[in-house]
Coordinates of C-alpha atoms and ligand atoms in Angstrom, one line a residue:
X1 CA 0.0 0.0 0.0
X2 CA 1.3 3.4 -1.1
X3 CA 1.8 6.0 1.8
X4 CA 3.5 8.6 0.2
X5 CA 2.3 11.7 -1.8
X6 CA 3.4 12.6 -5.0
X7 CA 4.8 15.8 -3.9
X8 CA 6.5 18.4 -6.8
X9 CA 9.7 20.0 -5.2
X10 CA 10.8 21.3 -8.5
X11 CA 9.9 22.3 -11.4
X12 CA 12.2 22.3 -14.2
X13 CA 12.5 26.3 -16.2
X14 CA 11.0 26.4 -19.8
X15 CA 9.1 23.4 -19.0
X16 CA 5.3 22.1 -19.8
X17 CA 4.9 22.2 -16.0
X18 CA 6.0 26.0 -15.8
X19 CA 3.8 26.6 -18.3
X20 CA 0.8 25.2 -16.7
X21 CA 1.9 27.2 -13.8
X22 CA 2.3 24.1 -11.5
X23 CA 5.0 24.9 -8.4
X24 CA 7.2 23.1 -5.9
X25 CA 4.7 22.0 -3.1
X26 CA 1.7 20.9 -5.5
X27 CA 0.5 17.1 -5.3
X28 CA 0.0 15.2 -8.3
X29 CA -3.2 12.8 -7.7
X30 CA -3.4 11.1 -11.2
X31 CA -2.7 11.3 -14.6
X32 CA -5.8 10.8 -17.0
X33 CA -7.5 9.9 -13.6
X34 CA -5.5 6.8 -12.8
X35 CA -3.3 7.8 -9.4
X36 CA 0.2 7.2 -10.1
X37 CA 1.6 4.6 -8.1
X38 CA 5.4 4.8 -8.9
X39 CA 7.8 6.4 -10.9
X40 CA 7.4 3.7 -14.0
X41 CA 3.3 4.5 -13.8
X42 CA 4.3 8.1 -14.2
X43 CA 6.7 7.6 -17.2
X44 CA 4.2 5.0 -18.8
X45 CA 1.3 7.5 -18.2
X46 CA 2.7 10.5 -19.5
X47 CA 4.3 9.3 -22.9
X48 CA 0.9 10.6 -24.6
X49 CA -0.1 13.3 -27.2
X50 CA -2.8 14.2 -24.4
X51 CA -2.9 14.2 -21.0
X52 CA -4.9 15.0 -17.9
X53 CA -3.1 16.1 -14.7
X54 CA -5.4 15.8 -11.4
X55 CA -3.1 18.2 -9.0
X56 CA -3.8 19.3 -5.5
X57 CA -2.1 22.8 -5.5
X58 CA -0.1 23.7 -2.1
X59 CA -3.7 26.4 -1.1
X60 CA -5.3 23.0 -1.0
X61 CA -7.5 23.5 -3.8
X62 CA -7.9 21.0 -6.9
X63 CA -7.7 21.3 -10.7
X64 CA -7.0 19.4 -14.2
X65 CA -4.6 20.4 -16.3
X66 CA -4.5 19.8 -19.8
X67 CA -1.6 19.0 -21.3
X68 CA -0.8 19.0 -25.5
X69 CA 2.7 17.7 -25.8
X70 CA 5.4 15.5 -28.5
X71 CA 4.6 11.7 -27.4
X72 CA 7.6 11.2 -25.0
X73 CA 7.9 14.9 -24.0
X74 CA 8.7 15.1 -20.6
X75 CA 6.7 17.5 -18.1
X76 CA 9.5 18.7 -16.4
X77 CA 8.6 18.2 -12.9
X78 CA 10.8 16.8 -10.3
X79 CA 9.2 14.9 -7.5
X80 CA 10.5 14.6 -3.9
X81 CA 10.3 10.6 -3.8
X82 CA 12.6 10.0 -7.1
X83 CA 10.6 6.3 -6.6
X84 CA 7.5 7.9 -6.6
X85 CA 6.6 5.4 -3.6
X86 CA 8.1 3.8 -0.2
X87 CA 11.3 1.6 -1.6
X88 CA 10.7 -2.0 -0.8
X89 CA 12.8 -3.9 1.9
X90 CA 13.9 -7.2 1.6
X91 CA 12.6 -10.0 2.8
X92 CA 15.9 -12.2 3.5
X93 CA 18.2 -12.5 6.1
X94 CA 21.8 -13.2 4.0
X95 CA 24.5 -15.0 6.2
X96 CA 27.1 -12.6 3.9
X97 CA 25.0 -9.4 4.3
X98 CA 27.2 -6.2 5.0
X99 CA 24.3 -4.1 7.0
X100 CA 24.1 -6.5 9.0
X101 CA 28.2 -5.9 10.0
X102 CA 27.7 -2.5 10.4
X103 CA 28.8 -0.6 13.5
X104 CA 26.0 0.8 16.0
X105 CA 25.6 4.4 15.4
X106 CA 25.4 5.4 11.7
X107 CA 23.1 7.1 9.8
X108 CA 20.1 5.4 9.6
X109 CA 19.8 5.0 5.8
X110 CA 22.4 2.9 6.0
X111 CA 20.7 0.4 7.9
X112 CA 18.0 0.8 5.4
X113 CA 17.9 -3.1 4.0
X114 CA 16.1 -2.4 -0.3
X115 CA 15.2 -5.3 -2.6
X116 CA 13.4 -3.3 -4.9
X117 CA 13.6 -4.1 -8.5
X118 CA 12.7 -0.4 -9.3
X119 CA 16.0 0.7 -7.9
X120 CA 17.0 -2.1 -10.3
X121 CA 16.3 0.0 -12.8
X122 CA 16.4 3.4 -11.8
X123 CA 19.8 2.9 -9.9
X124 CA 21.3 -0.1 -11.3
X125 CA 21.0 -2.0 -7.8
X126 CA 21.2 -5.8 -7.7
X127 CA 18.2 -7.3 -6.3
X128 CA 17.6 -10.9 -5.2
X129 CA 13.7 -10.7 -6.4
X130 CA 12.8 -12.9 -3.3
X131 CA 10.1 -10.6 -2.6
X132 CA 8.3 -10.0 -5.6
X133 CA 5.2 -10.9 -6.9
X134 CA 3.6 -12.2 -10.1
X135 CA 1.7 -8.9 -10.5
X136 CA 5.0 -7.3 -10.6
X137 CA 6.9 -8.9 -12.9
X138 CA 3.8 -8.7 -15.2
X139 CA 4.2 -5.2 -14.9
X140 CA 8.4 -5.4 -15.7
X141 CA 7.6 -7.0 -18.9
X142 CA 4.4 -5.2 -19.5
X143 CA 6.5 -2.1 -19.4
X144 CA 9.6 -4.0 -21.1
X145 CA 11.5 -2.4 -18.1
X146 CA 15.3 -3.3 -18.3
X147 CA 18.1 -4.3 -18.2
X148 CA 17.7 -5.7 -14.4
X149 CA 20.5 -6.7 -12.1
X150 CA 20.0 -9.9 -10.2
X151 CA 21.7 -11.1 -7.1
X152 CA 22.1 -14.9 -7.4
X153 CA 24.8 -15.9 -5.3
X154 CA 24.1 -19.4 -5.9
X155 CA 21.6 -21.7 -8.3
X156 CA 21.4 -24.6 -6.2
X157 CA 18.5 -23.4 -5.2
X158 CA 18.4 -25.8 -1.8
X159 CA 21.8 -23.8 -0.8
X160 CA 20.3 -20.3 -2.1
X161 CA 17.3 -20.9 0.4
X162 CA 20.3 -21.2 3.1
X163 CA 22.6 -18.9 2.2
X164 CA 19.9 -15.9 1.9
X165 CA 17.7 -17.9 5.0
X166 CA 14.3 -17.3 3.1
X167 CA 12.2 -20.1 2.2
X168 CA 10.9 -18.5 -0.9
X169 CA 14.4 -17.6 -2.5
X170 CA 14.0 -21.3 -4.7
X171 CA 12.0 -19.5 -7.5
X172 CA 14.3 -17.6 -8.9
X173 CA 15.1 -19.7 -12.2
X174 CA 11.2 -19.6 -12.9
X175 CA 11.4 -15.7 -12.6
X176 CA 14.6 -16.0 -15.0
X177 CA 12.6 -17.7 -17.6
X178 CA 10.2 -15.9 -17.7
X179 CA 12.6 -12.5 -17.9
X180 CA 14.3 -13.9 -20.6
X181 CA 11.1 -15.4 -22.8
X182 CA 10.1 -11.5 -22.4
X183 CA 13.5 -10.1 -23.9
X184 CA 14.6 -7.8 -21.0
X185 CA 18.2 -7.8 -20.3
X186 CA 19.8 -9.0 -17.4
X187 CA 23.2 -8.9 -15.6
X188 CA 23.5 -11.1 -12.7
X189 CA 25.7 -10.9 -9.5
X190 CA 27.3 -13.6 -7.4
X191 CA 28.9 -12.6 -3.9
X192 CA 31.2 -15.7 -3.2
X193 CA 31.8 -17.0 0.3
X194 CA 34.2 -19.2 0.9
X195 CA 33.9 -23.3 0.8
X196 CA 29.9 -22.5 0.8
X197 CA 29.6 -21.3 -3.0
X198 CA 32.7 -21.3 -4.3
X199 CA 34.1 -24.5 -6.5
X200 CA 32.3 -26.6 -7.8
X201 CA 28.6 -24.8 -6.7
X202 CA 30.2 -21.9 -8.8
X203 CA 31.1 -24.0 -11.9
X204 CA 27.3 -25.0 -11.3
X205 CA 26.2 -21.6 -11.2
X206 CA 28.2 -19.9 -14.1
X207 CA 27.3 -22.9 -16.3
X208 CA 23.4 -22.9 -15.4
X209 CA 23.3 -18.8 -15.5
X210 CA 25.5 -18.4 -18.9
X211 CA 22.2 -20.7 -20.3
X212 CA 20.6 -17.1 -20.3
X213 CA 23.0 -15.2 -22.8
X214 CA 22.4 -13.0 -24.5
X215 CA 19.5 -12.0 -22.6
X216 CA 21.6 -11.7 -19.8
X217 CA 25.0 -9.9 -20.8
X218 CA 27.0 -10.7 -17.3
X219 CA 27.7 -12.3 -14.2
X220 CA 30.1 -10.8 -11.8
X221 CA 31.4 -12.9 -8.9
X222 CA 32.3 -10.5 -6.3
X223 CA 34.4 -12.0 -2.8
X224 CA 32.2 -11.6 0.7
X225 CA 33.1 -8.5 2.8
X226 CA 34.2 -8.8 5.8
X227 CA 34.1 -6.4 8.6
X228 CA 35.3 -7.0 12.2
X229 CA 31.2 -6.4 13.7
X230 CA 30.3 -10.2 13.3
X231 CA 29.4 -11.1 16.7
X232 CA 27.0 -13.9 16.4
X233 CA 26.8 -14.0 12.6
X234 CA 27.3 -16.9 10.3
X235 CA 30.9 -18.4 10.8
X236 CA 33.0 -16.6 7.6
X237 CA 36.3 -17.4 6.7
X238 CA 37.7 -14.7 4.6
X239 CA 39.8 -15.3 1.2
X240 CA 43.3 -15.3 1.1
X241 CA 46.0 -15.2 -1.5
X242 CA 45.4 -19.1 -2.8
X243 CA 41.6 -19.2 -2.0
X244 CA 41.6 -16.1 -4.6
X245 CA 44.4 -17.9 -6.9
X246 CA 41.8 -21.1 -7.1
X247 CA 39.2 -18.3 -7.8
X248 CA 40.8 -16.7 -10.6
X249 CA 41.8 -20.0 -11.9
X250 CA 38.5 -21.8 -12.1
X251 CA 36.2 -18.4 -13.7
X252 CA 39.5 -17.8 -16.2
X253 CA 38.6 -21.7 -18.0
X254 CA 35.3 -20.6 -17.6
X255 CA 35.9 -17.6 -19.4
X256 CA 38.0 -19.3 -22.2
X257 CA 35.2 -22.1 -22.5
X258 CA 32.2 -19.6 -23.1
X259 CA 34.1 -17.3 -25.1
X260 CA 34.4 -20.6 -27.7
X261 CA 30.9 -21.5 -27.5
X262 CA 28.9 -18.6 -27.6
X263 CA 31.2 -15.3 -27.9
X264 CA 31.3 -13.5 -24.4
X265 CA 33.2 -14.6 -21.3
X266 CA 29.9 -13.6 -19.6
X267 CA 31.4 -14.0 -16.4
X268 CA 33.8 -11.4 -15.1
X269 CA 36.1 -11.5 -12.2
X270 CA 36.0 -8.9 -9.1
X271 CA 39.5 -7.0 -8.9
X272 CA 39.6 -7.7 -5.4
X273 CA 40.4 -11.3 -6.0
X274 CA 43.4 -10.3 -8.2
X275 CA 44.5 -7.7 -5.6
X276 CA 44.4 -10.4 -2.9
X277 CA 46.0 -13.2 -5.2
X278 CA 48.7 -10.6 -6.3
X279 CA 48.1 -11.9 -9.6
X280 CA 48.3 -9.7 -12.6
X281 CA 45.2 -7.9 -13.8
X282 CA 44.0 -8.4 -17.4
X283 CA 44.1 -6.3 -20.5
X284 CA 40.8 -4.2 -20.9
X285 CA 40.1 -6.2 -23.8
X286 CA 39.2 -9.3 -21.6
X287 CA 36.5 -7.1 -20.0
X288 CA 34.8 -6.4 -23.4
X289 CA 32.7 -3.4 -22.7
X290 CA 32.7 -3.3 -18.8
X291 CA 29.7 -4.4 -17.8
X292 CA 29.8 -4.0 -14.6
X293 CA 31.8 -2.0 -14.0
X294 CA 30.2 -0.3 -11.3
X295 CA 31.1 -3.5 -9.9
X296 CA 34.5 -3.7 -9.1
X297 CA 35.0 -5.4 -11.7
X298 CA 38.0 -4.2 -14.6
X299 CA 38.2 -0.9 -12.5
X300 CA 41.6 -1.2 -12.2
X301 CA 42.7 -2.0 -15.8
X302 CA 40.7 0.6 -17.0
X303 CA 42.4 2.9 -15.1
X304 CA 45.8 1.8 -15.7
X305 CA 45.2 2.1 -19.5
X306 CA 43.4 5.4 -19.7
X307 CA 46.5 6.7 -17.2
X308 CA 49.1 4.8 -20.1
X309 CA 47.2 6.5 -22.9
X310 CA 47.1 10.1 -21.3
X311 CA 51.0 10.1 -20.0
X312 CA 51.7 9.2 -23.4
X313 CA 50.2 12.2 -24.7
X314 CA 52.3 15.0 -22.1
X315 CA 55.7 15.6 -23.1
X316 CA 58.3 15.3 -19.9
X317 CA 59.2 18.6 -17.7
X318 CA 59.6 20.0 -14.6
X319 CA 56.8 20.6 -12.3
X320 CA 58.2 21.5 -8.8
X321 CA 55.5 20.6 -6.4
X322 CA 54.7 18.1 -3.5
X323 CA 51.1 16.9 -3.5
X324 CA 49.7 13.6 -1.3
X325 CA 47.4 11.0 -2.3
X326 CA 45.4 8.7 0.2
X327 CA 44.2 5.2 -0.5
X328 CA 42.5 2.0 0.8
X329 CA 45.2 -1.1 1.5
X330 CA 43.7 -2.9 -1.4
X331 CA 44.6 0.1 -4.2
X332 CA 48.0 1.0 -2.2
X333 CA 50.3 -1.3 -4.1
X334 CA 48.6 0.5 -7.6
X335 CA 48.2 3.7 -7.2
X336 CA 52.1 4.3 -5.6
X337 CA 53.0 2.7 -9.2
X338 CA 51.3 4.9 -10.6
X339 CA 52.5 8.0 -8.9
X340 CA 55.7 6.5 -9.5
X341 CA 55.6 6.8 -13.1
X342 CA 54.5 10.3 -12.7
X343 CA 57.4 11.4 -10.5
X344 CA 59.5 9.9 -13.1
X345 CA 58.2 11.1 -15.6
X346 CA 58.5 14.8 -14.2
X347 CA 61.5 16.0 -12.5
X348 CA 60.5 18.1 -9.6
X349 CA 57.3 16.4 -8.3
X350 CA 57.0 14.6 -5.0
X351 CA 54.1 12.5 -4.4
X352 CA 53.3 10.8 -0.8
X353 CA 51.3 8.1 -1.2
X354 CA 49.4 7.5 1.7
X355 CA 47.7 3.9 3.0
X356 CA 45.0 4.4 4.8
X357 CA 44.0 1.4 7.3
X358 CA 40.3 0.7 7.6
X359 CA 39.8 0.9 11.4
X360 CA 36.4 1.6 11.2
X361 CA 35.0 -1.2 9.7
X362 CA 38.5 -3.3 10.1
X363 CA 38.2 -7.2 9.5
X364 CA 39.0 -7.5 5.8
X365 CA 37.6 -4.5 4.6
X366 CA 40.0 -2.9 2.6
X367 CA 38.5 -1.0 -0.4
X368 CA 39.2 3.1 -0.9
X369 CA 35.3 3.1 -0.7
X370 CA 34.7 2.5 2.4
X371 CA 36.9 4.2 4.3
X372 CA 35.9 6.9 6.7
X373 CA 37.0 10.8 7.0
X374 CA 37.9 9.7 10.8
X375 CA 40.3 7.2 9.5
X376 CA 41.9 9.7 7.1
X377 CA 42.1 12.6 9.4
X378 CA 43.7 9.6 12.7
X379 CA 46.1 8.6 10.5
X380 CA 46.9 11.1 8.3
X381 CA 47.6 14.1 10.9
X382 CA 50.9 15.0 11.3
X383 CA 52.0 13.6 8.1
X384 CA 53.6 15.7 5.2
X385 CA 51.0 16.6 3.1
X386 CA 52.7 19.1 0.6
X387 CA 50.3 22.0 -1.6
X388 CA 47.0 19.0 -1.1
X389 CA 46.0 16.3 -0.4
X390 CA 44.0 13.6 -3.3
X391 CA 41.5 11.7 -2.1
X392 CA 39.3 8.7 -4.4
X393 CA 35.4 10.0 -5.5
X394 CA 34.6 6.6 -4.7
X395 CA 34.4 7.5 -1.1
X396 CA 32.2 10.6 -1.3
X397 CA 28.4 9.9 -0.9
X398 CA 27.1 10.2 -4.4
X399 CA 26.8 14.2 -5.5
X400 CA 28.0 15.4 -2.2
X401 CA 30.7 16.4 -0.2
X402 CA 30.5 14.1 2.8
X403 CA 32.1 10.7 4.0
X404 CA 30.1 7.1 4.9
X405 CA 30.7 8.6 8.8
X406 CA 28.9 12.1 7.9
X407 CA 32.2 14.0 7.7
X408 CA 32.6 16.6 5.4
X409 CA 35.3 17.6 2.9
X410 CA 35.2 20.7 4.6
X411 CA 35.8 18.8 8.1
X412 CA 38.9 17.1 6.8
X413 CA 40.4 19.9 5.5
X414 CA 40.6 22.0 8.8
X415 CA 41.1 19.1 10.9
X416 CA 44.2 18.7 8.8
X417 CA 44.9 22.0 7.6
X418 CA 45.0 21.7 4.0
X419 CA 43.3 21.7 0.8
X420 CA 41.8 18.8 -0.6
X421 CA 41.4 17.7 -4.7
X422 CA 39.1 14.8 -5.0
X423 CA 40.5 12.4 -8.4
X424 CA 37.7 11.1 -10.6
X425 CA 37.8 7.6 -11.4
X426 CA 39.8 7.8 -15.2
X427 CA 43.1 7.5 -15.0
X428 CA 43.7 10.8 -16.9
X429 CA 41.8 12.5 -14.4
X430 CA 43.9 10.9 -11.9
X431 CA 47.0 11.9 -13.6
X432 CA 45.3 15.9 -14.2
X433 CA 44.6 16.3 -10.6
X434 CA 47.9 15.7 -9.2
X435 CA 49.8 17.6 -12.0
X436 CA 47.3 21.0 -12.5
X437 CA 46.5 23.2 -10.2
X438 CA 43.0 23.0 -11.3
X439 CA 41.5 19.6 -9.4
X440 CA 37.6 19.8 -9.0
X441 CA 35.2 18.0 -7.2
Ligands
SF4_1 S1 19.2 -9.0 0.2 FE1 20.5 -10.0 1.6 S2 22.5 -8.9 1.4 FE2 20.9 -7.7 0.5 S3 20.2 -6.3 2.1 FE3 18.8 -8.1 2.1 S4 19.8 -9.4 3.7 FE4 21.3 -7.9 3.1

């Protein structure tokens, strides 16, 4: 049952909405007089020649709008739910989930547990589909909504039921099916846990789930994360160097197998597992086009190459300058290569590479994303810092300023007394923030 409101905070400038005079504080009750459940009713509704608008104006009062438009012309009007609707929590209780290893005391969003296939869409979030019904999917293909991201983690199904501990989580191959009868893309995730879905339950898995290309372009198989708040969870034992070797091993003759039979490697590696293995990372051209990316997955040999093909196009000289740069212990060994090169590569710059030690969260957390502007500032003060200090975007809240712990940019830099230049994720952008003077956020 929807609770919320559609409620109008903005209203984009030349729009249809500005036209019709609608403002930030209306309420809009339906469109052609069906109420708009979500954000995909919305887009479906509106993609007319003709429309009605029911809205409730902030003075209380009520009135239709008629709207002449182009087909898919959008109204302009930004709503203060970007769902349109409460977002849907899950119904399982994963023995690998990370919220459920998170310290007391955060903000509460964080605790926030979403399965909601709309975010699947809207946000690219993986969700395990555990919780949704028929009437729902209907609507997915109704819509032809896609491409959707699906947490599998496992497709023995018996073991899926355990490892997510819901008794409903042994659909999932019928709700595939279906997905893929209906052409909508998919891209599939797998978080590995050690001697419970690794081996031969992955060969299992990547065989059974690469049965669904090309409707489904990926699978990423992403190692469990492990923080030290695991008091009475499910017994983990974390990866190490020939856990991750065996790993590497096993999806690599997976990769060259598929690749043979129908094109795609389909299943892509986590960097993580190569940083723990200290094996060598793979050319781009083993990632095709990065699907997922967003993932963790090729992050690193993307980076390296764009930072190879950008130094390549900067002749040598002298910048005299001493900057820092601050990194998770996973990235450390990388990025003070990197910064290497640079330093050779121009006479006169110092770089100090900084790791930074995941206190926080410790156990084996040990990604650049998750580290916290407490951490940075503890470990950092004191330290020779030089004109600024870089830090990854990776660990800035998505458009903001502000750290996983709620500190700001602003916090750090007084705390610390310098001036901070945040590095994009390219490598040229890497290379450009340490070199100009020019760094933005
Ligand atoms: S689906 Fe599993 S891992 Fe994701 S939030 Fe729910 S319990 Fe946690």
């Amino acid at each position: 049952m929807k609770t919320k409101e559609n409620v109008i905070i903005k209203v984009e400038k030349n729009s249809i909405a500005e036209e019709l005079g609608i403002e930030p504080g209306d309420i809009l009750k339906a469109v052609n007089g069906k109420p708009v459940q979500d954000v995909f009713d919305y887009r479906y509704l509106i993609n007319d020649e003709y429309i009605e608008l029911t809205i409730k104006t902030k003075q209380g009062g009520e009135c239709i709008a008629e709207v002449e438009k182009e087909y898919y012309e959008d109204l302009g009007i930004v709503f203060e739910s970007g769902l349109m609707d409460d977002a849907k929590s899950c119904r399982n209780n994963c023995i690998f989930c990370f919220i459920d290893q998170l310290p007391k005391g955060m903000r509460d969003t964080l605790y926030f547990k979403d399965d909601d296939s709309r975010l699947s869409f809207l946000q690219g979030n993986y969700v395990t589909l555990t919780n949704m019904k028929d009437d729902e999917l209907n609507r997915v293909i109704y819509y032809h909504l896609s491409p959707i991201n699906v947490s599998v983690h496992t497709t023995d199904m018996e073991l899926r039921k355990k490892m997510l501990k819901n008794r409903f989580a042994d659909k999932l191959m019928v709700y595939l099916d279906r997905l893929a009868e209906a052409n909508i893309e998919m891209n599939f995730q797998i978080v590995l846990c050690r001697n419970i879905n690794d081996g031969s339950v992955l060969e299992k898995s990547i065989s059974d789930l690469s049965k669904y290309y090309p409707h489904a372009k990926s699978l990423s198989v992403v190692p469990i994360g492990l923080t030290r708040y695991r008091d009475g969870l499910y017994p983990m034992e974390p990866f190490d160097r020939q856990s991750c070797m065996d790993v590497i091993e096993l999806i690599t003759r997976w990769q060259k197998k598929l690749k043979k039979e129908i094109g795609s490697a389909f299943v892509f590696i986590a960097d993580e597992f190569y940083i723990t293995a200290g094996a060598e990372f793979p050319p781009c051209e083993e990632y095709e086009d990065f699907p997922q990316i967003e993932n963790g997955v090729g992050m690193i040999s993307l980076m390296r190459q764009e930072f190879n093909d950008c130094l390549r196009n900067l002749m040598p000289c002298e910048i005299v300058k001493e900057v820092s740069v601050a990194t998770g212990e996973a990235a450390y060994s990388f990025i003070k290569e990197l910064c290497e090169t640079l330093e050779d590569k121009f006479s006169g710059l110092k770089i100090n590479v900084y790791m930074i030690k995941n206190e926080f969260f410790g156990g084996k957390i040990s990604v650049s994303g998750l580290l916290t502007g407490r951490d940075i500032v503890t470990q950092l003060k004191g330290k020779r810092i030089g004109e600024y200090l870089c830090l990854p975007k990776n660990l800035l809240r998505s458009g903001e300023t502000v750290l996983l712990d709620d500190m700001d940019l602003k916090d750090i830099e007084k705390l610390l007394d310098t001036k901070i230049r945040i590095t994009g994720e390219s490598g040229s952008d890497f290379i450009k923030t340490i070199i100009d003077n020019g760094g933005k956020l």
